[in-house]
mmCIF file of N, CA and C in Angstrom:
data_model
loop_
_atom_site.group_PDB
_atom_site.id
_atom_site.type_symbol
_atom_site.label_atom_id
_atom_site.label_comp_id
_atom_site.label_asym_id
_atom_site.label_seq_id
_atom_site.Cartn_x
_atom_site.Cartn_y
_atom_site.Cartn_z
ATOM 1 N N MET W 1 -124.678 -16.975 66.869
ATOM 2 C CA MET W 1 -125.832 -17.273 66.963
ATOM 3 C C MET W 1 -126.881 -16.085 66.397
ATOM 4 N N GLY W 2 -126.663 -14.929 66.641
ATOM 5 C CA GLY W 2 -127.426 -14.033 66.350
ATOM 6 C C GLY W 2 -127.254 -13.342 64.853
ATOM 7 N N GLU W 3 -126.849 -14.418 63.721
ATOM 8 C CA GLU W 3 -126.552 -13.965 62.556
ATOM 9 C C GLU W 3 -127.799 -13.515 61.931
ATOM 10 N N LYS W 4 -127.667 -12.533 60.951
ATOM 11 C CA LYS W 4 -128.698 -11.975 60.135
ATOM 12 C C LYS W 4 -128.577 -12.659 58.833
ATOM 13 N N THR W 5 -129.870 -12.701 58.222
ATOM 14 C CA THR W 5 -130.145 -13.187 56.865
ATOM 15 C C THR W 5 -129.556 -11.995 55.770
ATOM 16 N N PRO W 6 -129.698 -12.344 54.665
ATOM 17 C CA PRO W 6 -129.393 -10.769 53.886
ATOM 18 C C PRO W 6 -130.246 -10.100 53.715
ATOM 19 N N GLY W 7 -131.458 -10.587 53.845
ATOM 20 C CA GLY W 7 -132.583 -9.528 54.055
ATOM 21 C C GLY W 7 -132.544 -8.843 54.961
ATOM 22 N N GLY W 8 -131.810 -9.189 56.102
ATOM 23 C CA GLY W 8 -131.876 -8.478 57.073
ATOM 24 C C GLY W 8 -132.679 -8.902 58.716
ATOM 25 N N GLY W 9 -133.491 -9.973 58.132
ATOM 26 C CA GLY W 9 -134.066 -10.636 59.146
ATOM 27 C C GLY W 9 -133.229 -11.748 60.150
ATOM 28 N N ILE W 10 -133.968 -12.273 61.056
ATOM 29 C CA ILE W 10 -133.056 -13.249 61.852
ATOM 30 C C ILE W 10 -132.887 -14.570 61.218
ATOM 31 N N SER W 11 -131.675 -15.317 61.196
ATOM 32 C CA SER W 11 -131.606 -16.417 60.603
ATOM 33 C C SER W 11 -132.473 -17.459 61.068
ATOM 34 N N THR W 12 -132.520 -18.562 60.334
ATOM 35 C CA THR W 12 -133.818 -19.571 60.561
ATOM 36 C C THR W 12 -133.188 -20.425 61.886
ATOM 37 N N GLY W 13 -132.267 -20.702 61.973
ATOM 38 C CA GLY W 13 -131.494 -21.491 63.227
ATOM 39 C C GLY W 13 -131.911 -20.537 64.566
ATOM 40 N N ARG W 14 -131.496 -19.188 64.500
ATOM 41 C CA ARG W 14 -132.014 -18.403 65.684
ATOM 42 C C ARG W 14 -133.599 -18.391 65.770
ATOM 43 N N ARG W 15 -134.088 -18.230 64.747
ATOM 44 C CA ARG W 15 -135.484 -18.185 65.167
ATOM 45 C C ARG W 15 -136.170 -19.462 65.592
ATOM 46 N N VAL W 16 -135.413 -20.708 65.255
ATOM 47 C CA VAL W 16 -136.030 -22.009 65.665
ATOM 48 C C VAL W 16 -135.415 -21.775 66.997
ATOM 49 N N PHE W 17 -134.422 -21.635 67.761
ATOM 50 C CA PHE W 17 -133.805 -21.698 68.958
ATOM 51 C C PHE W 17 -134.750 -20.645 69.926
ATOM 52 N N VAL W 18 -135.192 -19.530 69.334
ATOM 53 C CA VAL W 18 -135.808 -18.413 70.374
ATOM 54 C C VAL W 18 -137.369 -18.948 70.455
ATOM 55 N N LEU W 19 -138.085 -19.543 69.246
ATOM 56 C CA LEU W 19 -139.152 -20.087 69.423
ATOM 57 C C LEU W 19 -139.359 -21.167 70.250
ATOM 58 N N ALA W 20 -138.253 -22.137 70.162
ATOM 59 C CA ALA W 20 -138.234 -23.269 70.927
ATOM 60 C C ALA W 20 -138.052 -23.098 72.622
ATOM 61 N N ALA W 21 -137.143 -21.931 72.704
ATOM 62 C CA ALA W 21 -136.977 -21.369 74.226
ATOM 63 C C ALA W 21 -138.364 -20.862 74.779
ATOM 64 N N PHE W 22 -138.769 -20.248 73.694
ATOM 65 C CA PHE W 22 -140.188 -19.373 74.101
ATOM 66 C C PHE W 22 -141.288 -20.180 74.448
ATOM 67 N N ALA W 23 -141.322 -21.438 73.615
ATOM 68 C CA ALA W 23 -142.489 -22.418 73.900
ATOM 69 C C ALA W 23 -142.221 -22.880 75.337
ATOM 70 N N VAL W 24 -141.054 -23.576 75.619
ATOM 71 C CA VAL W 24 -140.628 -24.210 76.832
ATOM 72 C C VAL W 24 -141.050 -23.157 77.944
ATOM 73 N N PHE W 25 -140.439 -21.903 77.717
ATOM 74 C CA PHE W 25 -140.935 -21.088 78.891
ATOM 75 C C PHE W 25 -142.322 -20.958 79.252
ATOM 76 N N VAL W 26 -143.027 -20.850 78.189
ATOM 77 C CA VAL W 26 -144.738 -20.614 78.260
ATOM 78 C C VAL W 26 -145.226 -22.123 78.973
ATOM 79 N N VAL W 27 -144.915 -23.197 78.446
ATOM 80 C CA VAL W 27 -145.147 -24.328 79.110
ATOM 81 C C VAL W 27 -144.922 -24.338 80.817
ATOM 82 N N VAL W 28 -143.719 -24.059 80.884
ATOM 83 C CA VAL W 28 -143.221 -23.934 82.375
ATOM 84 C C VAL W 28 -143.859 -22.681 83.295
ATOM 85 N N ALA W 29 -144.022 -21.778 82.277
ATOM 86 C CA ALA W 29 -144.580 -20.602 83.405
ATOM 87 C C ALA W 29 -146.137 -21.267 83.612
ATOM 88 N N PHE W 30 -146.779 -21.710 82.705
ATOM 89 C CA PHE W 30 -148.218 -21.835 82.535
ATOM 90 C C PHE W 30 -148.585 -22.932 83.857
ATOM 91 N N SER W 31 -147.580 -24.023 83.592
ATOM 92 C CA SER W 31 -147.614 -25.065 84.648
ATOM 93 C C SER W 31 -147.322 -24.535 86.039
ATOM 94 N N ALA W 32 -146.311 -23.533 86.277
ATOM 95 C CA ALA W 32 -146.222 -23.146 87.368
ATOM 96 C C ALA W 32 -147.154 -22.111 87.814
ATOM 97 N N SER W 33 -147.443 -21.415 86.987
ATOM 98 C CA SER W 33 -148.655 -20.226 87.712
ATOM 99 C C SER W 33 -150.001 -21.100 88.066
ATOM 100 N N VAL W 34 -149.997 -22.322 87.519
ATOM 101 C CA VAL W 34 -151.650 -23.029 87.814
ATOM 102 C C VAL W 34 -151.229 -23.643 89.094
ATOM 103 N N THR W 35 -150.219 -24.348 89.239
ATOM 104 C CA THR W 35 -149.591 -25.353 90.556
ATOM 105 C C THR W 35 -148.989 -24.654 91.717
ATOM 106 N N LEU W 36 -148.313 -23.605 91.107
ATOM 107 C CA LEU W 36 -147.554 -22.850 92.356
ATOM 108 C C LEU W 36 -147.836 -21.790 92.352
ATOM 109 N N GLY W 37 -148.949 -20.983 93.370
ATOM 110 C CA GLY W 37 -149.160 -19.883 93.567
ATOM 111 C C GLY W 37 -148.177 -18.959 93.596
ATOM 112 N N SER W 38 -147.175 -19.404 94.541
ATOM 113 C CA SER W 38 -146.079 -18.428 94.930
ATOM 114 C C SER W 38 -145.149 -18.023 93.858
ATOM 115 N N VAL W 39 -144.926 -18.845 92.943
ATOM 116 C CA VAL W 39 -144.068 -18.608 91.511
ATOM 117 C C VAL W 39 -144.556 -17.749 90.492
ATOM 118 N N ARG W 40 -146.108 -17.454 90.657
ATOM 119 C CA ARG W 40 -146.478 -16.859 89.743
ATOM 120 C C ARG W 40 -146.403 -15.398 89.437
ATOM 121 N N ILE W 41 -145.897 -14.710 90.611
ATOM 122 C CA ILE W 41 -145.627 -13.234 90.700
ATOM 123 C C ILE W 41 -144.409 -13.274 89.868
ATOM 124 N N PRO W 42 -143.041 -13.779 90.106
ATOM 125 C CA PRO W 42 -141.981 -13.604 89.456
ATOM 126 C C PRO W 42 -141.981 -13.967 87.905
ATOM 127 N N LEU W 43 -142.916 -14.904 87.640
ATOM 128 C CA LEU W 43 -142.969 -15.577 86.394
ATOM 129 C C LEU W 43 -144.221 -14.627 85.542
ATOM 130 N N GLU W 44 -144.939 -13.867 86.158
ATOM 131 C CA GLU W 44 -145.498 -12.803 85.495
ATOM 132 C C GLU W 44 -144.623 -11.679 85.019
ATOM 133 N N GLU W 45 -143.921 -11.229 85.984
ATOM 134 C CA GLU W 45 -142.782 -10.102 85.630
ATOM 135 C C GLU W 45 -142.170 -10.703 84.553
ATOM 136 N N ILE W 46 -141.490 -11.822 84.420
ATOM 137 C CA ILE W 46 -140.679 -11.985 83.240
ATOM 138 C C ILE W 46 -141.566 -12.147 82.021
ATOM 139 N N TRP W 47 -143.027 -12.735 82.111
ATOM 140 C CA TRP W 47 -143.763 -12.743 80.857
ATOM 141 C C TRP W 47 -143.982 -11.502 80.331
ATOM 142 N N GLN W 48 -144.317 -10.462 81.322
ATOM 143 C CA GLN W 48 -144.805 -9.210 80.959
ATOM 144 C C GLN W 48 -143.560 -8.424 80.257
ATOM 145 N N SER W 49 -142.183 -8.722 80.733
ATOM 146 C CA SER W 49 -141.032 -8.011 79.968
ATOM 147 C C SER W 49 -140.278 -8.705 78.633
ATOM 148 N N ILE W 50 -141.061 -9.828 78.339
ATOM 149 C CA ILE W 50 -140.441 -10.373 77.015
ATOM 150 C C ILE W 50 -140.996 -9.915 75.953
ATOM 151 N N ALA W 51 -142.227 -9.354 75.973
ATOM 152 C CA ALA W 51 -143.032 -8.730 74.606
ATOM 153 C C ALA W 51 -144.067 -8.073 75.225
ATOM 154 N N GLU W 52 -144.434 -6.799 74.110
ATOM 155 C CA GLU W 52 -145.263 -6.232 74.651
ATOM 156 C C GLU W 52 -146.701 -6.534 74.994
ATOM 157 N N ARG W 53 -147.323 -5.976 76.195
ATOM 158 C CA ARG W 53 -148.738 -6.815 76.488
ATOM 159 C C ARG W 53 -149.603 -5.719 76.672
ATOM 160 N N LYS W 54 -151.078 -5.944 76.372
ATOM 161 C CA LYS W 54 -152.017 -5.174 76.593
ATOM 162 C C LYS W 54 -152.257 -4.736 78.041
ATOM 163 N N GLU W 55 -153.053 -3.862 78.298
ATOM 164 C CA GLU W 55 -153.372 -3.239 79.624
ATOM 165 C C GLU W 55 -154.320 -4.880 80.141
ATOM 166 N N GLY W 56 -154.005 -5.399 81.358
ATOM 167 C CA GLY W 56 -154.946 -6.279 82.070
ATOM 168 C C GLY W 56 -154.366 -7.534 81.463
ATOM 169 N N GLU W 57 -153.466 -7.720 80.521
ATOM 170 C CA GLU W 57 -153.197 -9.153 80.256
ATOM 171 C C GLU W 57 -152.132 -9.785 80.930
ATOM 172 N N SER W 58 -152.586 -10.799 81.328
ATOM 173 C CA SER W 58 -151.836 -11.998 82.348
ATOM 174 C C SER W 58 -151.504 -13.185 82.180
ATOM 175 N N ILE W 59 -150.292 -13.805 82.287
ATOM 176 C CA ILE W 59 -150.118 -15.034 82.121
ATOM 177 C C ILE W 59 -151.071 -16.018 82.473
ATOM 178 N N VAL W 60 -151.715 -15.673 83.681
ATOM 179 C CA VAL W 60 -152.715 -16.567 84.487
ATOM 180 C C VAL W 60 -153.832 -17.057 83.523
ATOM 181 N N VAL W 61 -154.310 -15.788 82.747
ATOM 182 C CA VAL W 61 -155.436 -15.915 81.701
ATOM 183 C C VAL W 61 -155.000 -16.212 80.273
ATOM 184 N N ALA W 62 -153.908 -16.054 79.943
ATOM 185 C CA ALA W 62 -153.510 -16.137 78.583
ATOM 186 C C ALA W 62 -153.594 -17.419 77.856
ATOM 187 N N ASN W 63 -154.004 -17.654 76.650
ATOM 188 C CA ASN W 63 -153.983 -18.555 75.939
ATOM 189 C C ASN W 63 -152.910 -19.191 75.515
ATOM 190 N N LEU W 64 -152.390 -20.635 75.446
ATOM 191 C CA LEU W 64 -151.241 -21.228 75.221
ATOM 192 C C LEU W 64 -151.088 -21.136 73.394
ATOM 193 N N PRO W 65 -149.972 -20.762 72.976
ATOM 194 C CA PRO W 65 -149.618 -20.459 71.549
ATOM 195 C C PRO W 65 -150.255 -21.443 70.746
ATOM 196 N N LYS W 66 -150.921 -21.281 69.565
ATOM 197 C CA LYS W 66 -151.412 -22.257 68.602
ATOM 198 C C LYS W 66 -150.602 -22.781 68.090
ATOM 199 N N ALA W 67 -150.713 -24.117 67.581
ATOM 200 C CA ALA W 67 -149.662 -25.171 66.936
ATOM 201 C C ALA W 67 -149.202 -24.707 65.588
ATOM 202 N N MET W 68 -147.927 -24.557 65.297
ATOM 203 C CA MET W 68 -147.835 -24.375 64.029
ATOM 204 C C MET W 68 -147.656 -25.759 62.983
ATOM 205 N N PRO W 69 -147.464 -25.651 61.941
ATOM 206 C CA PRO W 69 -147.308 -27.052 60.707
ATOM 207 C C PRO W 69 -146.107 -27.290 61.467
ATOM 208 N N VAL W 70 -145.895 -28.851 60.956
ATOM 209 C CA VAL W 70 -144.536 -29.357 61.468
ATOM 210 C C VAL W 70 -143.740 -29.354 60.306
ATOM 211 N N ASP W 71 -142.489 -28.861 60.426
ATOM 212 C CA ASP W 71 -141.480 -28.773 59.319
ATOM 213 C C ASP W 71 -140.586 -29.944 59.549
ATOM 214 N N ALA W 72 -141.009 -31.029 58.570
ATOM 215 C CA ALA W 72 -140.403 -32.309 58.561
ATOM 216 C C ALA W 72 -139.063 -32.426 58.214
ATOM 217 N N ASP W 73 -138.476 -31.439 57.403
ATOM 218 C CA ASP W 73 -137.049 -31.154 56.971
ATOM 219 C C ASP W 73 -136.319 -30.676 58.489
ATOM 220 N N MET W 74 -136.949 -30.030 59.104
ATOM 221 C CA MET W 74 -136.203 -29.574 60.171
ATOM 222 C C MET W 74 -136.351 -30.227 61.467
ATOM 223 N N LEU W 75 -137.259 -31.015 61.566
ATOM 224 C CA LEU W 75 -137.210 -32.214 62.259
ATOM 225 C C LEU W 75 -136.235 -33.274 62.070
ATOM 226 N N ALA W 76 -136.060 -33.586 60.790
ATOM 227 C CA ALA W 76 -135.061 -34.683 60.585
ATOM 228 C C ALA W 76 -133.542 -34.006 60.724
ATOM 229 N N GLY W 77 -133.514 -32.472 60.574
ATOM 230 C CA GLY W 77 -132.092 -32.232 60.920
ATOM 231 C C GLY W 77 -132.017 -31.956 62.130
ATOM 232 N N PHE W 78 -132.805 -32.061 62.789
ATOM 233 C CA PHE W 78 -132.875 -31.524 64.363
ATOM 234 C C PHE W 78 -132.057 -33.113 65.119
ATOM 235 N N GLU W 79 -132.876 -34.239 64.606
ATOM 236 C CA GLU W 79 -132.311 -35.526 64.661
ATOM 237 C C GLU W 79 -130.757 -35.876 64.629
ATOM 238 N N LEU W 80 -130.637 -35.117 63.227
ATOM 239 C CA LEU W 80 -128.862 -35.499 62.595
ATOM 240 C C LEU W 80 -128.191 -34.572 63.673
ATOM 241 N N THR W 81 -128.713 -33.414 64.253
ATOM 242 C CA THR W 81 -127.860 -32.368 64.792
ATOM 243 C C THR W 81 -127.712 -33.191 66.204
ATOM 244 N N LYS W 82 -128.715 -33.574 66.780
ATOM 245 C CA LYS W 82 -128.568 -34.388 68.124
ATOM 246 C C LYS W 82 -127.513 -35.545 67.822
ATOM 247 N N GLU W 83 -127.244 -36.307 66.998
ATOM 248 C CA GLU W 83 -126.370 -37.432 66.942
ATOM 249 C C GLU W 83 -124.935 -36.616 66.702
ATOM 250 N N VAL W 84 -124.890 -35.392 65.809
ATOM 251 C CA VAL W 84 -123.623 -34.765 65.786
ATOM 252 C C VAL W 84 -123.071 -34.200 67.215
ATOM 253 N N VAL W 85 -123.804 -33.684 67.762
ATOM 254 C CA VAL W 85 -123.687 -33.389 69.337
ATOM 255 C C VAL W 85 -123.108 -34.477 69.960
ATOM 256 N N ALA W 86 -123.836 -35.386 70.061
ATOM 257 C CA ALA W 86 -123.359 -37.008 70.918
ATOM 258 C C ALA W 86 -122.138 -37.394 70.178
ATOM 259 N N ASN W 87 -122.021 -37.406 69.159
ATOM 260 C CA ASN W 87 -120.537 -37.930 68.832
ATOM 261 C C ASN W 87 -119.444 -36.979 69.034
ATOM 262 N N ILE W 88 -119.509 -35.782 68.812
ATOM 263 C CA ILE W 88 -118.552 -34.673 69.145
ATOM 264 C C ILE W 88 -118.300 -34.812 70.881
ATOM 265 N N ARG W 89 -119.235 -34.869 71.712
ATOM 266 C CA ARG W 89 -118.925 -34.983 72.946
ATOM 267 C C ARG W 89 -118.379 -36.416 73.220
ATOM 268 N N THR W 90 -118.400 -37.539 72.610
ATOM 269 C CA THR W 90 -117.920 -38.883 72.739
ATOM 270 C C THR W 90 -116.460 -38.564 72.481
ATOM 271 N N VAL W 91 -116.077 -37.834 70.981
ATOM 272 C CA VAL W 91 -114.740 -37.832 70.836
ATOM 273 C C VAL W 91 -113.851 -37.245 71.823
ATOM 274 N N ARG W 92 -114.730 -35.941 72.064
ATOM 275 C CA ARG W 92 -114.041 -35.092 73.329
ATOM 276 C C ARG W 92 -113.400 -36.140 74.774
ATOM 277 N N LYS W 93 -114.579 -36.758 75.294
ATOM 278 C CA LYS W 93 -114.474 -37.671 76.206
ATOM 279 C C LYS W 93 -113.322 -38.847 75.919
ATOM 280 N N GLU W 94 -113.277 -39.247 74.705
ATOM 281 C CA GLU W 94 -112.241 -40.242 74.259
ATOM 282 C C GLU W 94 -110.778 -39.468 74.416
ATOM 283 N N LYS W 95 -110.409 -38.264 73.554
ATOM 284 C CA LYS W 95 -109.440 -37.852 73.458
ATOM 285 C C LYS W 95 -108.981 -36.820 74.543
ATOM 286 N N ASN W 96 -109.830 -36.933 75.756
ATOM 287 C CA ASN W 96 -109.410 -36.025 76.832
ATOM 288 C C ASN W 96 -109.601 -34.563 76.480
ATOM 289 N N ILE W 97 -110.489 -34.232 75.482
ATOM 290 C CA ILE W 97 -110.202 -32.692 75.211
ATOM 291 C C ILE W 97 -111.387 -31.784 75.898
ATOM 292 N N PRO W 98 -110.807 -30.902 76.819
ATOM 293 C CA PRO W 98 -111.897 -30.518 77.785
ATOM 294 C C PRO W 98 -113.012 -29.608 76.853
ATOM 295 N N GLN W 99 -114.316 -29.596 77.752
ATOM 296 C CA GLN W 99 -115.249 -28.858 76.950
ATOM 297 C C GLN W 99 -115.065 -27.635 76.629
ATOM 298 N N LYS W 100 -114.060 -26.852 77.464
ATOM 299 C CA LYS W 100 -113.926 -25.224 77.454
ATOM 300 C C LYS W 100 -113.048 -25.136 76.197
ATOM 301 N N GLU W 101 -112.508 -26.002 75.484
ATOM 302 C CA GLU W 101 -111.602 -25.726 74.613
ATOM 303 C C GLU W 101 -112.491 -25.649 73.539
ATOM 304 N N LYS W 102 -112.323 -24.524 72.656
ATOM 305 C CA LYS W 102 -113.245 -24.297 71.548
ATOM 306 C C LYS W 102 -112.323 -25.223 70.017
ATOM 307 N N LEU W 103 -113.402 -25.931 69.559
ATOM 308 C CA LEU W 103 -112.676 -26.489 68.451
ATOM 309 C C LEU W 103 -113.579 -26.130 67.220
ATOM 310 N N THR W 104 -112.792 -26.384 65.784
ATOM 311 C CA THR W 104 -113.102 -26.036 64.414
ATOM 312 C C THR W 104 -113.597 -27.415 63.928
ATOM 313 N N MET W 105 -114.932 -27.162 63.387
ATOM 314 C CA MET W 105 -115.464 -28.720 62.652
ATOM 315 C C MET W 105 -115.505 -28.370 60.923
ATOM 316 N N SER W 106 -115.268 -29.258 60.485
ATOM 317 C CA SER W 106 -115.548 -29.320 58.984
ATOM 318 C C SER W 106 -116.613 -30.146 58.571
ATOM 319 N N VAL W 107 -117.360 -30.006 57.776
ATOM 320 C CA VAL W 107 -118.701 -30.725 57.442
ATOM 321 C C VAL W 107 -118.805 -30.901 56.033
ATOM 322 N N ILE W 108 -118.973 -32.241 55.795
ATOM 323 C CA ILE W 108 -119.072 -32.788 54.253
ATOM 324 C C ILE W 108 -120.809 -32.707 54.299
ATOM 325 N N LYS W 109 -121.261 -31.768 53.601
ATOM 326 C CA LYS W 109 -122.816 -31.734 53.363
ATOM 327 C C LYS W 109 -123.280 -32.570 52.603
ATOM 328 N N HIS W 110 -124.589 -33.081 52.725
ATOM 329 C CA HIS W 110 -125.547 -34.116 51.845
ATOM 330 C C HIS W 110 -126.665 -33.648 52.208
ATOM 331 N N GLU W 111 -127.648 -34.131 51.512
ATOM 332 C CA GLU W 111 -129.112 -33.723 51.417
ATOM 333 C C GLU W 111 -129.685 -33.847 52.719
ATOM 334 N N LYS W 112 -129.413 -34.633 53.733
ATOM 335 C CA LYS W 112 -130.109 -34.402 55.064
ATOM 336 C C LYS W 112 -129.278 -33.401 55.985
ATOM 337 N N TYR W 113 -128.386 -32.782 55.728
ATOM 338 C CA TYR W 113 -127.849 -31.719 56.454
ATOM 339 C C TYR W 113 -128.488 -30.709 56.676
ATOM 340 N N TYR W 114 -128.714 -30.243 57.544
ATOM 341 C CA TYR W 114 -129.705 -29.118 57.795
ATOM 342 C C TYR W 114 -129.008 -27.958 58.470
ATOM 343 N N ASP W 115 -128.193 -27.050 57.900
ATOM 344 C CA ASP W 115 -126.969 -26.143 58.206
ATOM 345 C C ASP W 115 -127.667 -24.880 58.922
ATOM 346 N N ALA W 116 -129.131 -24.860 59.027
ATOM 347 C CA ALA W 116 -129.549 -23.974 59.667
ATOM 348 C C ALA W 116 -129.458 -24.104 61.132
ATOM 349 N N LEU W 117 -129.061 -25.249 61.733
ATOM 350 C CA LEU W 117 -128.999 -25.795 63.073
ATOM 351 C C LEU W 117 -127.560 -25.658 63.433
ATOM 352 N N ASP W 118 -126.805 -24.998 62.673
ATOM 353 C CA ASP W 118 -125.166 -24.893 62.788
ATOM 354 C C ASP W 118 -125.150 -24.002 64.221
ATOM 355 N N CYS W 119 -125.749 -23.451 64.588
ATOM 356 C CA CYS W 119 -125.760 -22.463 65.798
ATOM 357 C C CYS W 119 -126.132 -23.220 66.752
ATOM 358 N N VAL W 120 -126.790 -24.336 67.045
ATOM 359 C CA VAL W 120 -127.162 -25.392 68.222
ATOM 360 C C VAL W 120 -125.681 -26.204 68.379
ATOM 361 N N ILE W 121 -125.269 -26.734 67.357
ATOM 362 C CA ILE W 121 -123.910 -27.596 67.297
ATOM 363 C C ILE W 121 -122.641 -26.605 68.004
ATOM 364 N N MET W 122 -122.590 -25.507 67.505
ATOM 365 C CA MET W 122 -121.616 -24.516 67.841
ATOM 366 C C MET W 122 -121.962 -24.293 69.491
ATOM 367 N N LYS W 123 -122.977 -24.110 69.718
ATOM 368 C CA LYS W 123 -123.263 -23.544 71.179
ATOM 369 C C LYS W 123 -122.945 -24.787 72.315
ATOM 370 N N LEU W 124 -123.660 -25.619 71.852
ATOM 371 C CA LEU W 124 -123.824 -27.232 72.792
ATOM 372 C C LEU W 124 -122.361 -27.894 72.629
ATOM 373 N N CYS W 125 -121.595 -27.472 71.870
ATOM 374 C CA CYS W 125 -120.084 -28.302 71.564
ATOM 375 C C CYS W 125 -119.160 -27.243 71.709
ATOM 376 N N ASN W 126 -119.239 -26.057 72.109
ATOM 377 C CA ASN W 126 -118.208 -25.058 72.257
ATOM 378 C C ASN W 126 -117.181 -25.186 70.677
ATOM 379 N N MET W 127 -117.700 -25.011 69.586
ATOM 380 C CA MET W 127 -117.210 -24.867 68.411
ATOM 381 C C MET W 127 -116.973 -23.393 68.116
ATOM 382 N N GLU W 128 -115.828 -23.259 67.692
ATOM 383 C CA GLU W 128 -115.383 -21.835 67.143
ATOM 384 C C GLU W 128 -116.005 -21.419 65.593
ATOM 385 N N LYS W 129 -115.666 -22.410 64.988
ATOM 386 C CA LYS W 129 -116.325 -22.292 63.421
ATOM 387 C C LYS W 129 -116.928 -23.714 63.156
ATOM 388 N N ILE W 130 -117.707 -23.600 62.142
ATOM 389 C CA ILE W 130 -117.963 -24.814 61.309
ATOM 390 C C ILE W 130 -117.847 -24.717 59.630
ATOM 391 N N ASP W 131 -117.037 -25.557 59.064
ATOM 392 C CA ASP W 131 -116.750 -24.968 57.657
ATOM 393 C C ASP W 131 -117.511 -26.020 56.960
#
């Protein structure tokens, strides 16, 4: 899941996963900091530790991240990824294959397949590799 691209950056799938996780964290942290005062201190500590912050910067007064343009191909790829994960789980259940057993999957790729999300399938379905 932490693959590097040839240029040395983080892969698109990993970047999507990290951005999605951070977005969920920000929304939950913001909601909790507003509604649950007692949760604010631990959330503030986590928020301060995940990135460099300026002096006096706090989650309580921080702006929510700006909306980015929607990538229609990635959204369509994620819908397909959800179907793949659901189908793999169905096959595991029908064939009595435990979730902890790693599997290998072969994919016949077509124009709708978004291989940058292979890391999501591997994580959610406990795959050893995807060919």
